[in-house]
Coordinates of C-alpha atoms in Angstrom, one line a residue:
E272 CA 0.0 0.2 0.1
H273 CA 2.6 2.1 0.6
Q274 CA 4.4 2.0 -2.6
K275 CA 0.6 3.0 -4.5
D276 CA 1.3 6.1 -2.2
A277 CA 4.8 6.6 -3.3
R278 CA 3.9 6.9 -7.2
H279 CA 2.9 10.3 -6.6
F280 CA 6.0 11.4 -5.7
P281 CA 8.0 10.6 -8.9
T282 CA 11.4 12.6 -8.1
F283 CA 14.1 11.5 -5.6
G284 CA 16.8 13.8 -4.5
T285 CA 18.6 12.0 -1.6
I286 CA 18.5 8.3 0.1
M287 CA 20.4 8.1 3.4
R288 CA 20.8 5.5 6.0
V289 CA 19.4 6.8 9.2
D290 CA 19.9 4.7 12.3
Q291 CA 18.8 1.3 10.8
N292 CA 16.7 3.0 8.3
L293 CA 16.5 4.3 4.5
R294 CA 15.0 8.0 4.7
A295 CA 14.5 8.6 0.9
L296 CA 14.4 12.8 0.1
I297 CA 11.8 13.9 -2.5
S298 CA 10.4 16.7 -4.3
V299 CA 6.8 17.7 -4.0
D300 CA 5.2 20.8 -5.3
Q301 CA 8.3 22.6 -4.2
T302 CA 8.1 21.3 -0.9
I303 CA 10.7 18.4 0.4
Q304 CA 9.0 15.2 1.9
S305 CA 10.4 12.0 3.3
M306 CA 9.5 8.5 3.3
I307 CA 11.1 5.9 5.4
S308 CA 12.1 1.8 4.9
K309 CA 13.6 -0.8 6.1
D310 CA 14.8 -2.2 3.0
G311 CA 15.0 -0.1 0.3
I312 CA 11.6 -1.9 -1.3
D313 CA 8.9 -0.8 0.8
W314 CA 8.7 2.7 1.6
E315 CA 6.3 4.4 4.4
I316 CA 5.5 8.2 3.6
E317 CA 6.0 10.3 6.9
S318 CA 4.0 13.4 8.0
G319 CA 4.4 16.6 7.3
V320 CA 7.1 18.4 4.9
R321 CA 10.8 18.7 6.0
L322 CA 11.0 21.7 4.1
I323 CA 9.1 24.4 2.5
G324 CA 9.7 26.2 -0.9
G325 CA 11.7 24.2 -2.0
Y326 CA 13.2 20.6 -4.6
D327 CA 15.9 18.5 -5.9
P328 CA 17.6 17.9 -2.4
A329 CA 21.2 16.7 -2.2
V330 CA 21.7 15.6 1.3
V331 CA 25.2 14.7 3.6
E332 CA 26.1 13.6 6.5
L333 CA 28.8 15.5 8.2
D334 CA 31.7 14.2 10.7
D335 CA 29.4 15.4 13.6
G336 CA 26.9 13.3 12.7
A337 CA 24.6 16.8 11.2
F338 CA 23.7 16.5 8.1
I339 CA 23.5 19.7 5.7
M340 CA 21.5 19.6 2.3
L341 CA 21.3 21.8 -0.8
Y342 CA 17.9 22.2 -2.0
V343 CA 16.8 24.6 -4.7
A344 CA 14.9 27.3 -4.7
P345 CA 12.4 28.4 -7.7
M346 CA 12.5 32.4 -8.9
T347 CA 9.4 33.9 -10.1
E348 CA 9.2 35.5 -13.3
Q349 CA 9.5 38.8 -12.0
S350 CA 12.9 38.1 -10.2
R351 CA 14.5 36.9 -13.9
Q352 CA 13.3 40.1 -15.2
S353 CA 14.4 42.7 -12.4
P354 CA 17.3 41.3 -10.9
Q355 CA 17.3 44.8 -8.2
L356 CA 14.0 43.6 -6.9
A357 CA 14.2 40.5 -6.5
L358 CA 17.4 41.6 -4.4
A359 CA 15.5 43.4 -1.5
G360 CA 12.4 41.7 -1.7
Q361 CA 12.5 38.3 -3.0
Q362 CA 15.2 35.0 -2.8
Q363 CA 16.8 35.0 -5.7
Q364 CA 18.9 32.4 -5.3
T365 CA 19.1 29.2 -7.1
S366 CA 20.1 27.3 -4.2
Q367 CA 20.4 27.3 -0.6
I368 CA 22.0 25.2 2.6
A369 CA 19.7 23.8 5.4
Q370 CA 20.9 21.5 8.2
Y371 CA 18.8 18.9 8.5
Q372 CA 18.6 17.1 12.1
G373 CA 17.5 14.0 10.7
D374 CA 14.8 14.1 12.2
D375 CA 11.4 15.9 11.7
S376 CA 13.1 19.4 11.9
M377 CA 14.9 21.6 9.5
V378 CA 17.2 24.6 10.4
I379 CA 17.4 26.9 7.7
V380 CA 20.8 28.2 7.0
G381 CA 21.9 31.0 5.0
N382 CA 25.0 31.6 3.3
G383 CA 26.1 34.8 5.2
D384 CA 26.6 37.6 2.2
L385 CA 23.4 39.4 3.4
N386 CA 21.8 39.6 7.3
I387 CA 19.2 41.7 8.1
D388 CA 18.6 43.1 11.8
A389 CA 14.8 43.5 12.6
N390 CA 15.7 45.8 15.2
E391 CA 17.4 48.0 14.2
Q392 CA 15.9 48.3 9.9
S393 CA 19.4 48.4 8.7
T394 CA 21.7 45.6 6.4
T395 CA 24.9 44.5 6.7
N396 CA 27.4 42.1 5.2
A397 CA 28.4 39.3 7.5
D398 CA 31.5 40.9 8.3
G399 CA 29.4 43.7 10.2
S400 CA 30.2 46.1 7.8
N401 CA 26.9 48.2 6.6
A402 CA 24.9 47.8 3.3
T403 CA 22.4 50.1 2.2
P404 CA 20.2 51.3 4.9
S405 CA 16.6 51.3 5.2
R406 CA 14.6 53.3 7.2
T407 CA 11.1 52.1 6.6
S408 CA 10.8 49.1 4.9
T409 CA 7.7 48.2 2.9
T410 CA 8.8 44.6 2.7
P411 CA 8.7 42.3 5.7
S412 CA 12.1 42.5 6.9
S413 CA 11.9 38.7 7.9
S414 CA 11.2 37.5 4.3
I415 CA 14.5 39.7 3.1
A416 CA 16.9 36.5 2.3
S417 CA 20.7 35.8 2.1
T418 CA 21.9 36.3 -1.2
S419 CA 24.1 34.3 -3.0
S420 CA 28.2 35.5 -2.7
T421 CA 27.8 36.4 -6.4
D422 CA 24.9 38.9 -6.3
A423 CA 26.4 40.6 -3.2
S424 CA 27.5 43.5 -4.5
A425 CA 24.5 44.4 -5.8
T426 CA 22.5 44.4 -2.6
G427 CA 20.0 47.0 -1.5
S428 CA 16.8 47.9 0.6
L429 CA 13.8 48.7 0.2
T430 CA 13.3 52.9 1.5
D431 CA 10.4 54.7 1.3
G432 CA 9.0 53.7 -2.2
T433 CA 12.4 52.5 -3.8
I434 CA 15.1 50.0 -4.7
N435 CA 18.1 51.2 -5.7
G436 CA 17.0 54.1 -7.0
A437 CA 13.9 52.2 -9.3
S438 CA 10.3 52.2 -8.2
S439 CA 8.6 49.9 -6.2
V440 CA 5.1 51.3 -7.6
L441 CA 4.4 48.8 -10.2
E442 CA 1.4 50.4 -12.5
A443 CA -1.1 48.5 -13.2
D444 CA -2.5 48.0 -16.8
D445 CA -6.4 49.7 -16.0
G446 CA -4.9 52.0 -13.3
G447 CA -7.0 50.6 -10.7
I448 CA -6.5 47.1 -9.7
M449 CA -2.5 45.6 -10.1
D450 CA -2.4 42.0 -11.1
A451 CA -1.0 39.5 -8.8
D452 CA 2.4 38.6 -10.8
A453 CA 2.6 42.6 -11.1
A454 CA 3.3 42.9 -7.3
I455 CA 6.5 42.4 -5.1
I456 CA 6.2 38.9 -3.8
D457 CA 7.5 38.0 -0.3
A458 CA 9.5 35.1 -1.4
M459 CA 9.4 33.3 1.8
N460 CA 5.6 32.6 1.4
N461 CA 5.2 33.1 -2.0
I462 CA 2.3 36.0 -1.4
P463 CA 2.0 39.3 -3.1
L464 CA 2.2 42.6 -0.9
P465 CA -0.1 44.9 -0.3
N466 CA 0.8 47.9 -2.6
F467 CA -1.3 51.0 -1.7
S468 CA -1.0 52.9 -4.6
K469 CA -2.0 50.0 -7.4
P470 CA -3.6 47.8 -4.6
V471 CA -2.8 44.4 -5.3
D472 CA -5.8 41.7 -6.5
Y473 CA -5.6 39.1 -4.0
V474 CA -8.6 37.6 -4.8
D475 CA -6.5 36.8 -8.5
W476 CA -4.1 35.4 -6.5
Y477 CA -6.1 33.1 -4.2
R478 CA -7.8 31.5 -7.4
R479 CA -4.3 30.9 -8.8
F480 CA -3.4 29.5 -5.5
L481 CA -6.0 26.9 -5.8
G482 CA -5.3 26.2 -9.0
D483 CA -8.0 24.7 -11.8
P484 CA -7.2 21.4 -11.9
E485 CA -9.3 19.1 -15.0
D486 CA -10.1 16.6 -13.2
N487 CA -12.4 18.6 -10.1
A488 CA -14.3 17.0 -7.8
Y489 CA -15.5 20.3 -6.3
W490 CA -17.9 20.2 -9.6
S491 CA -18.8 16.7 -9.0
Y492 CA -19.7 17.4 -5.9
A493 CA -21.6 20.7 -6.9
A494 CA -23.9 18.8 -9.3
F495 CA -26.0 17.1 -6.6
F496 CA -25.1 19.1 -3.1
P497 CA -27.9 21.6 -2.3
D498 CA -25.6 24.8 -1.2
G499 CA -26.9 27.4 -3.8
L500 CA -23.6 28.4 -4.8
E501 CA -24.3 27.0 -7.8
P502 CA -27.6 27.1 -8.8
Q503 CA -27.5 26.7 -13.0
N504 CA -26.5 22.7 -11.8
S505 CA -29.7 22.2 -10.5
P506 CA -29.2 20.0 -8.0
P507 CA -32.2 17.2 -7.3
E508 CA -33.6 18.0 -3.9
W509 CA -32.8 16.2 -1.1
P510 CA -34.9 14.0 1.1
E511 CA -34.4 14.5 4.7
P512 CA -32.5 12.4 6.7
H513 CA -33.6 9.3 9.0
N514 CA -30.6 7.3 10.5
M515 CA -28.8 6.3 14.0
Y516 CA -26.7 10.0 13.2
T517 CA -29.9 11.9 13.3
T518 CA -32.2 10.6 16.1
G519 CA -30.8 13.1 18.8
A520 CA -29.5 10.3 21.5
D521 CA -27.1 12.1 22.6
H522 CA -24.8 8.5 23.2
W523 CA -25.6 6.4 20.4
T524 CA -23.0 4.1 19.2
P525 CA -22.8 2.7 16.0
G526 CA -24.0 -0.8 16.0
P527 CA -26.1 -3.0 13.5
W528 CA -29.5 -2.0 12.8
N529 CA -32.7 -4.6 11.6
P530 CA -34.9 -2.6 9.0
V531 CA -37.6 -3.9 10.8
D532 CA -36.6 -2.4 13.8
H533 CA -36.5 1.3 12.3
P534 CA -38.9 1.1 9.5
D535 CA -38.2 5.2 8.9
W536 CA -34.2 4.2 8.9
E537 CA -35.3 1.8 5.7
T538 CA -37.3 4.2 3.9
S539 CA -34.9 6.8 3.8
Y540 CA -32.3 4.0 3.5
H541 CA -33.6 3.7 0.0
E542 CA -34.6 7.5 -0.9
W543 CA -31.0 8.2 0.1
T544 CA -29.4 5.0 -2.7
S545 CA -28.8 7.7 -5.5
L546 CA -27.3 10.1 -3.5
R547 CA -25.1 8.2 -2.0
A548 CA -23.8 6.7 -4.9
M549 CA -23.5 10.2 -6.6
Q550 CA -21.0 10.5 -3.6
F551 CA -19.1 7.4 -4.2
E552 CA -18.5 9.0 -7.9
A553 CA -17.7 12.0 -6.9
A554 CA -14.7 10.9 -4.6
Q555 CA -13.5 9.0 -7.2
H556 CA -11.7 12.1 -8.7
Q557 CA -8.3 13.1 -7.9
H558 CA -8.3 16.7 -7.3
Y559 CA -10.0 19.3 -5.6
A560 CA -10.2 23.1 -5.8
M561 CA -13.2 25.2 -4.5
P562 CA -13.6 28.2 -6.2
P563 CA -14.0 31.5 -4.2
R564 CA -17.8 32.8 -4.1
F565 CA -18.8 36.4 -2.9
A566 CA -22.2 38.0 -2.3
P567 CA -23.7 39.9 -5.1
Q568 CA -23.6 43.3 -4.0
L569 CA -19.4 43.2 -3.4
A570 CA -18.9 43.9 -6.6
E571 CA -20.2 47.8 -5.7
E572 CA -19.4 47.9 -2.2
A573 CA -15.7 47.1 -1.9
D574 CA -12.9 48.7 -3.2
N575 CA -13.0 50.0 -7.0
G576 CA -15.4 46.9 -7.8
R577 CA -13.2 44.5 -6.7
P578 CA -13.9 41.9 -3.4
I579 CA -11.8 41.4 -0.7
L580 CA -10.7 37.7 0.8
I581 CA -12.6 37.8 3.8
D582 CA -15.3 38.8 2.0
F583 CA -15.0 35.2 0.6
L584 CA -18.3 32.9 1.2
L585 CA -17.2 30.0 3.3
P586 CA -17.7 27.0 2.1
S587 CA -20.9 25.1 2.5
L588 CA -19.9 22.2 3.5
A589 CA -23.0 20.7 5.1
G590 CA -23.8 18.7 2.2
H591 CA -20.6 16.5 2.8
R592 CA -21.5 16.0 7.1
I593 CA -24.6 15.0 5.7
M594 CA -23.8 12.7 3.4
T595 CA -20.6 11.5 5.3
K596 CA -23.5 10.2 8.2
A597 CA -25.8 9.2 5.5
N598 CA -23.1 6.4 4.2
L599 CA -21.9 5.5 7.3
A600 CA -25.1 4.9 8.5
A601 CA -26.4 2.8 5.8
S602 CA -23.0 0.9 5.6
W603 CA -24.3 -0.5 9.2
R604 CA -28.1 -1.8 8.0
V605 CA -28.5 -5.6 8.5
G606 CA -29.3 -7.3 5.4
D607 CA -31.2 -10.6 5.1
D608 CA -28.5 -12.8 6.0
G609 CA -29.0 -11.4 9.5
R610 CA -25.3 -9.8 9.1
V611 CA -23.9 -6.6 8.2
S612 CA -22.0 -6.3 5.2
S613 CA -18.5 -5.9 5.5
E614 CA -18.3 -4.9 1.8
N615 CA -20.9 -2.0 2.4
M616 CA -18.8 -1.2 5.1
R617 CA -15.5 -0.9 3.7
H618 CA -17.5 1.1 0.4
A619 CA -18.7 3.7 3.1
W620 CA -15.2 4.1 4.7
Q621 CA -13.8 4.5 1.3
A622 CA -16.4 7.5 -0.1
T623 CA -15.7 9.3 3.3
L624 CA -12.3 9.3 3.1
Q625 CA -11.4 10.2 -0.1
S626 CA -14.5 12.8 -0.2
S627 CA -12.2 14.2 3.4
N628 CA -8.7 14.1 1.2
H629 CA -10.5 16.2 -1.4
L630 CA -11.4 18.6 1.6
N631 CA -8.1 18.3 2.7
Q632 CA -6.3 19.9 -0.5
G633 CA -8.7 23.3 0.3
A634 CA -7.6 26.6 1.3
T635 CA -9.5 27.2 4.2
L636 CA -9.7 25.7 7.2
I637 CA -13.1 25.6 7.4
E638 CA -12.6 22.7 4.6
H639 CA -9.8 20.7 6.9
L640 CA -11.8 20.6 10.0
V641 CA -14.9 19.4 8.5
A642 CA -12.0 16.7 6.9
S643 CA -11.4 15.6 10.3
A644 CA -14.9 15.8 11.2
Q645 CA -15.8 12.9 9.0
Q646 CA -12.6 11.1 9.3
A647 CA -13.0 10.4 12.9
L648 CA -16.7 9.3 12.7
V649 CA -15.2 6.9 10.0
Q650 CA -12.5 6.3 12.1
R651 CA -15.2 5.4 15.3
D652 CA -17.2 3.1 13.0
A653 CA -14.6 1.4 12.5
R654 CA -13.8 0.5 16.1
W655 CA -17.3 -0.3 16.6
A656 CA -17.6 -2.4 13.7
L657 CA -14.1 -4.8 15.9
V658 CA -16.7 -4.9 18.5
H659 CA -19.6 -6.1 17.0
G660 CA -17.7 -8.5 14.2
V661 CA -18.1 -6.9 11.1
F662 CA -14.8 -8.8 9.7
D663 CA -14.3 -12.2 10.1
A664 CA -10.2 -13.3 10.5
D665 CA -10.1 -13.1 6.7
E666 CA -11.6 -9.7 6.1
L667 CA -9.7 -7.9 8.8
R668 CA -6.3 -7.3 6.9
A669 CA -8.4 -5.8 4.0
A670 CA -9.8 -3.6 6.4
L671 CA -7.0 -2.4 7.7
N672 CA -5.1 -1.5 4.2
D673 CA -8.7 0.6 3.4
L674 CA -7.7 2.4 6.5
V675 CA -3.9 3.0 5.7
E676 CA -4.6 3.4 2.0
Y677 CA -7.7 6.3 2.1
D678 CA -7.3 7.7 5.9
R679 CA -4.3 10.4 5.4
G680 CA -4.9 12.5 8.5
M681 CA -4.5 16.3 8.0
D682 CA -2.6 17.3 5.1
D683 CA 0.4 20.1 6.3
P684 CA -1.2 22.9 7.5
T685 CA 0.9 25.3 5.4
R686 CA -1.8 25.8 2.9
W687 CA -4.7 26.8 5.0
I688 CA -2.5 28.7 7.3
K689 CA -1.1 30.9 3.6
G690 CA -4.8 31.0 2.8
E691 CA -5.1 33.2 6.3
Y692 CA -2.0 34.7 5.7
A693 CA -2.7 36.3 2.4
A694 CA -6.4 37.8 3.8
E695 CA -4.5 39.3 6.4
L696 CA -2.5 40.9 4.0
D697 CA -5.7 42.3 1.7
A698 CA -7.3 43.5 5.0
I699 CA -4.4 45.5 5.7
Q700 CA -4.0 47.0 2.1
F701 CA -8.1 48.1 2.3
V702 CA -8.0 49.4 5.4
Y703 CA -5.0 51.8 3.7
T704 CA -6.3 52.5 0.9
P705 CA -6.8 54.8 -1.0
T706 CA -3.6 56.3 -0.2
D707 CA -2.4 59.9 0.7
E708 CA -1.4 62.3 -2.0
D709 CA 2.3 62.1 -1.6
G710 CA 0.9 58.1 -2.6
L711 CA 2.1 56.7 0.8
P712 CA -0.5 54.8 2.8
K713 CA -3.0 56.5 5.1
L714 CA -5.7 54.8 7.6
N715 CA -8.6 54.8 6.3
A716 CA -11.1 54.9 9.3
E717 CA -14.7 53.6 7.4
R718 CA -13.0 50.9 5.9
L719 CA -11.4 49.9 9.4
A720 CA -14.4 49.9 11.0
D721 CA -16.2 47.2 8.5
I722 CA -12.4 45.4 8.6
V723 CA -12.9 45.2 12.6
G724 CA -16.5 44.7 12.5
Y725 CA -15.7 40.6 12.3
S726 CA -13.9 40.9 15.4
V727 CA -14.3 43.6 17.8
D728 CA -17.6 45.5 19.1
D729 CA -18.8 49.2 17.4
E730 CA -18.0 50.8 20.5
A731 CA -14.5 49.6 20.5
V732 CA -14.0 50.5 17.0
P733 CA -12.5 54.7 18.0
E734 CA -10.5 53.5 20.8
L735 CA -9.0 51.4 17.9
I736 CA -8.5 54.1 15.5
E737 CA -7.2 56.6 18.1
K738 CA -4.5 53.8 19.1
I739 CA -3.6 53.4 15.6
R740 CA 0.0 54.7 14.4
Q741 CA 0.8 55.2 10.6
S742 CA 3.9 53.0 11.3
D743 CA 1.7 50.2 12.2
V744 CA 1.0 49.5 8.4
W745 CA 4.8 48.7 8.2
D746 CA 4.8 47.1 11.5
S747 CA 1.4 45.1 11.4
I748 CA 2.6 43.3 8.0
D749 CA 6.2 42.6 9.7
A750 CA 4.0 41.0 12.1
F751 CA 1.9 38.8 9.9
N752 CA 4.8 37.6 8.1
E753 CA 6.9 36.3 11.1
H754 CA 3.7 34.9 12.4
H755 CA 2.5 32.7 9.2
I756 CA 6.4 31.1 9.2
E757 CA 6.8 30.3 13.0
L758 CA 3.1 29.3 12.6
S759 CA 3.8 27.1 10.0
E760 CA 6.9 25.6 11.2
A761 CA 5.3 24.5 14.8
M762 CA 2.3 23.3 13.4
R763 CA 4.1 21.5 10.9
I764 CA 6.6 19.6 13.5
G765 CA 3.5 19.5 15.7
Y766 CA 3.2 17.4 18.5
P767 CA 5.3 16.6 20.9
Q768 CA 7.6 19.6 20.3
N769 CA 4.8 21.9 20.3
R770 CA 2.1 21.7 22.6
R771 CA -0.7 23.7 22.4
D772 CA 0.6 26.0 25.3
D773 CA 3.3 26.6 22.7
I774 CA 1.4 27.8 20.0
D775 CA -0.4 29.8 22.5
A776 CA 2.7 31.4 23.0
I777 CA 3.3 32.4 19.3
Q778 CA 0.0 33.9 19.2
Q779 CA 0.5 36.1 21.9
K780 CA 4.1 37.0 21.3
Y781 CA 2.6 38.5 17.7
L782 CA -0.9 39.4 19.0
V783 CA 0.6 42.6 21.1
R784 CA 2.5 44.3 18.1
T785 CA 0.2 46.5 16.9
P786 CA -3.7 47.2 17.5
L787 CA -4.3 45.7 14.1
T788 CA -2.7 42.5 14.7
Q789 CA -4.6 42.3 17.7
V790 CA -8.0 42.1 15.8
L791 CA -6.7 40.1 13.1
L792 CA -4.5 37.8 14.4
P793 CA -6.2 34.3 14.3
G794 CA -5.6 32.1 17.2
L795 CA -4.8 28.4 16.6
S796 CA -3.8 26.6 19.3
R797 CA -7.4 25.0 19.4
V798 CA -7.0 23.3 15.9
H799 CA -3.5 22.5 16.6
T800 CA -4.6 20.4 19.6
L801 CA -7.8 19.0 17.2
R802 CA -5.0 17.8 14.3
A803 CA -3.2 15.9 16.7
R804 CA -6.8 14.3 18.4
N805 CA -7.2 13.3 14.6
E806 CA -3.6 11.9 13.9
A807 CA -3.9 10.0 17.2
S808 CA -6.9 8.3 16.8
R809 CA -6.6 7.1 13.2
R810 CA -3.4 5.6 14.4
A811 CA -4.7 3.7 17.2
T812 CA -7.6 2.6 15.0
Q813 CA -5.2 1.2 13.1
L814 CA -3.2 -0.2 15.8
S815 CA -6.5 -2.0 16.6
Y816 CA -7.0 -3.8 13.6
A817 CA -3.2 -4.6 14.1
V818 CA -3.8 -6.4 17.2
H819 CA -7.1 -8.5 16.3
I820 CA -5.3 -9.5 13.3
Y821 CA -2.4 -10.7 15.6
K822 CA -4.9 -12.0 18.3
S823 CA -6.9 -14.2 15.1
E824 CA -3.4 -15.5 13.9
N825 CA -2.1 -16.4 16.7
G826 CA -4.8 -17.6 19.1
H827 CA -3.3 -14.7 21.9
W828 CA -3.6 -10.6 22.3
P829 CA 0.2 -9.8 21.7
E830 CA 1.8 -9.1 25.3
S831 CA 3.1 -6.0 24.2
L832 CA 3.0 -3.7 21.2
D833 CA 6.9 -4.8 20.4
A834 CA 5.3 -8.3 20.0
L835 CA 3.5 -7.1 17.0
P836 CA 5.5 -8.0 13.6
D837 CA 7.2 -5.4 11.7
E838 CA 4.7 -5.8 8.9
F839 CA 2.3 -3.3 10.8
G840 CA 4.9 -0.5 11.0
T841 CA 5.9 1.5 13.1
R842 CA 4.0 4.8 13.0
M843 CA 0.5 3.5 14.1
R844 CA 1.9 2.3 17.5
I845 CA 3.2 6.2 18.1
D846 CA 1.1 8.3 19.8
P847 CA 1.5 11.5 18.3
F848 CA 1.4 13.3 22.1
T849 CA 4.5 12.0 23.4
G850 CA 6.2 11.0 20.1
N851 CA 6.1 7.3 21.8
P852 CA 4.3 4.3 22.1
F853 CA 0.8 4.7 22.9
G854 CA -0.2 3.2 26.5
Y855 CA -1.3 -0.7 26.0
R856 CA -2.3 -2.8 29.4
L857 CA -3.6 -6.4 28.5
N858 CA -6.1 -7.5 30.7
D859 CA -8.0 -10.5 31.2
D860 CA -10.8 -8.9 29.2
G861 CA -8.3 -7.9 26.3
P862 CA -6.0 -4.9 25.5
T863 CA -6.8 -1.5 26.4
I864 CA -5.0 1.3 23.8
Y865 CA -4.9 4.8 25.0
S866 CA -3.1 7.7 24.2
M867 CA -1.5 10.2 27.0
S868 CA -3.2 13.4 25.5
E869 CA -2.5 16.8 26.3
N870 CA -0.7 16.4 29.7
G871 CA 1.6 13.4 28.2
I872 CA 1.8 12.0 31.3
D873 CA 0.4 8.2 31.5
D874 CA -2.4 8.0 34.0
G875 CA -3.2 4.3 34.0
G876 CA -5.6 4.6 30.8
V877 CA -8.4 6.1 33.1
H878 CA -10.6 7.4 30.1
S879 CA -11.2 11.1 29.9
Q880 CA -15.3 10.8 29.0
R881 CA -14.9 14.3 26.8
W882 CA -11.4 14.7 26.1
E883 CA -11.0 18.1 28.0
D884 CA -9.1 20.8 26.5
S885 CA -7.7 20.6 30.4
V886 CA -8.0 18.6 33.4
Q887 CA -8.4 19.1 37.1
S888 CA -5.5 18.0 39.4
G889 CA -5.8 14.2 40.0
E890 CA -7.8 13.6 36.8
S891 CA -6.8 11.5 34.4
D892 CA -5.8 12.7 30.8
D893 CA -5.8 9.9 29.0
Y894 CA -8.1 9.3 25.9
V895 CA -9.0 5.2 25.8
F896 CA -9.2 4.1 21.7
W897 CA -10.0 -0.2 22.6
P898 CA -11.8 -1.0 23.7
P899 CA -14.3 2.6 22.5
Q900 CA -15.5 4.4 24.8
S901 CA -19.5 5.0 24.9

């Protein structure tokens, strides 16, 4: 199954030995990812990415055991045409060196030709001598990267709208909105920076960022989803769902249901047959990208007819949630033979998990959260399927293979965090235009009131306006840039290195930078924890199947997780909250498999019923996955 997934990664960079394993560094969409293998034949894709914004990695081990990576960084079309602009506001490097630590962390090491002191707002060479000074940078200082030594003599900085004498105000063809390609690019994030004289079209950038794949599953869903965003499709009317997930019971657990005992569920089961078939067909598409949609009146009210990203109509994902419950509930129906069909259940898992993988290709946080919720329902159903004996001994492996192949967890967070960052930059640009007579950004109080209305009471707006200084525009751009980079890396690495409190600390560090960051900077520590819970559930579900397969083949439960054969791999045994094996207790009734959760402490496998974000002193924070808890 791992080899099937590996076909999506055609470009290998380096294969090296780490301890007793082989690790391959691979190029995927201008990121560097990795796979692990014991024998060089069977490969397992490792979660996350090793580096963002590079490809074609080459790695060598140093005498001290550290690793050095040489990789290629992308050049934008504008950097090819304007080297001076690239030196100040973009990475024009064709390569960089990174110190690869051999685990899930990567430290980028510039070559020392140009260093930026963000506090002094000045540019210095590696030997400490001054380069061109900068008074007020219109490019976030953290995005100005070191350049190769051959370019060092051409260094310059962006000062009051000029770059080494070249104007930084790039004219838009229509005199109104600047195409995203014409803007100065934050090369660390590949996002256009605000240009207040000629506003950047961030919606255009967002559409390009999403892409327009030919095999786009979005349009297959839109053909029958009644969300109203694509009314020209005339989707069919959905009947009222009646199933185990719509009963209103607070403590319902998945289990077999007989049509004779639940006639309303049986009627609904047949009414939804064609919709379930459409869902399965849509799930077979490889790609997914939902285009942004805006309310019609925004074309008249927004800046020069340009809607802004925060006005993006959040995707209507109720259809995905409803279909997930309809699919899974149908899979528990008892057939004429008195049994739940294992084939139907696996079919429902596949459709739901493939749909989740589509949403994980999206660029909004809500898409990823819905994907996680769908995956969690499959994982819970899969554990209860073991309780009810849906799969016989010969079918357990096929069920586990489905979970491994289709349940890919939540993708790298960089994509949707980048979408958040672009929306923040677009909001700042909107608030500071139109510009003053001299072309410099000027606070627009009316637009600020519109923006902060999303998060601040109207009564607080005058006080907020009173606090804002002219220089806050640059400080805010710097803060959002630095926050995006640090948050992306911390969430990519994840637990146990970065826990919920660490994500909170990152947010608090940048929250106080300016009044704008206080109202626009998102708090994402809760999301960070939910991602870890999703991964813990995913691994523990697969592990539950592995121990059942062991028992079916050996006649007894494994004494410890170390007794499981190597064929099951190591990842499913590791609790993401600790980086160590899940808790495993073998009792007279069978094994208990649990996560140590947020506090990372083994509380003896005492189940935390609601998996609270915090527990009182002396209470258990463990979460039991097997046996499944009601």
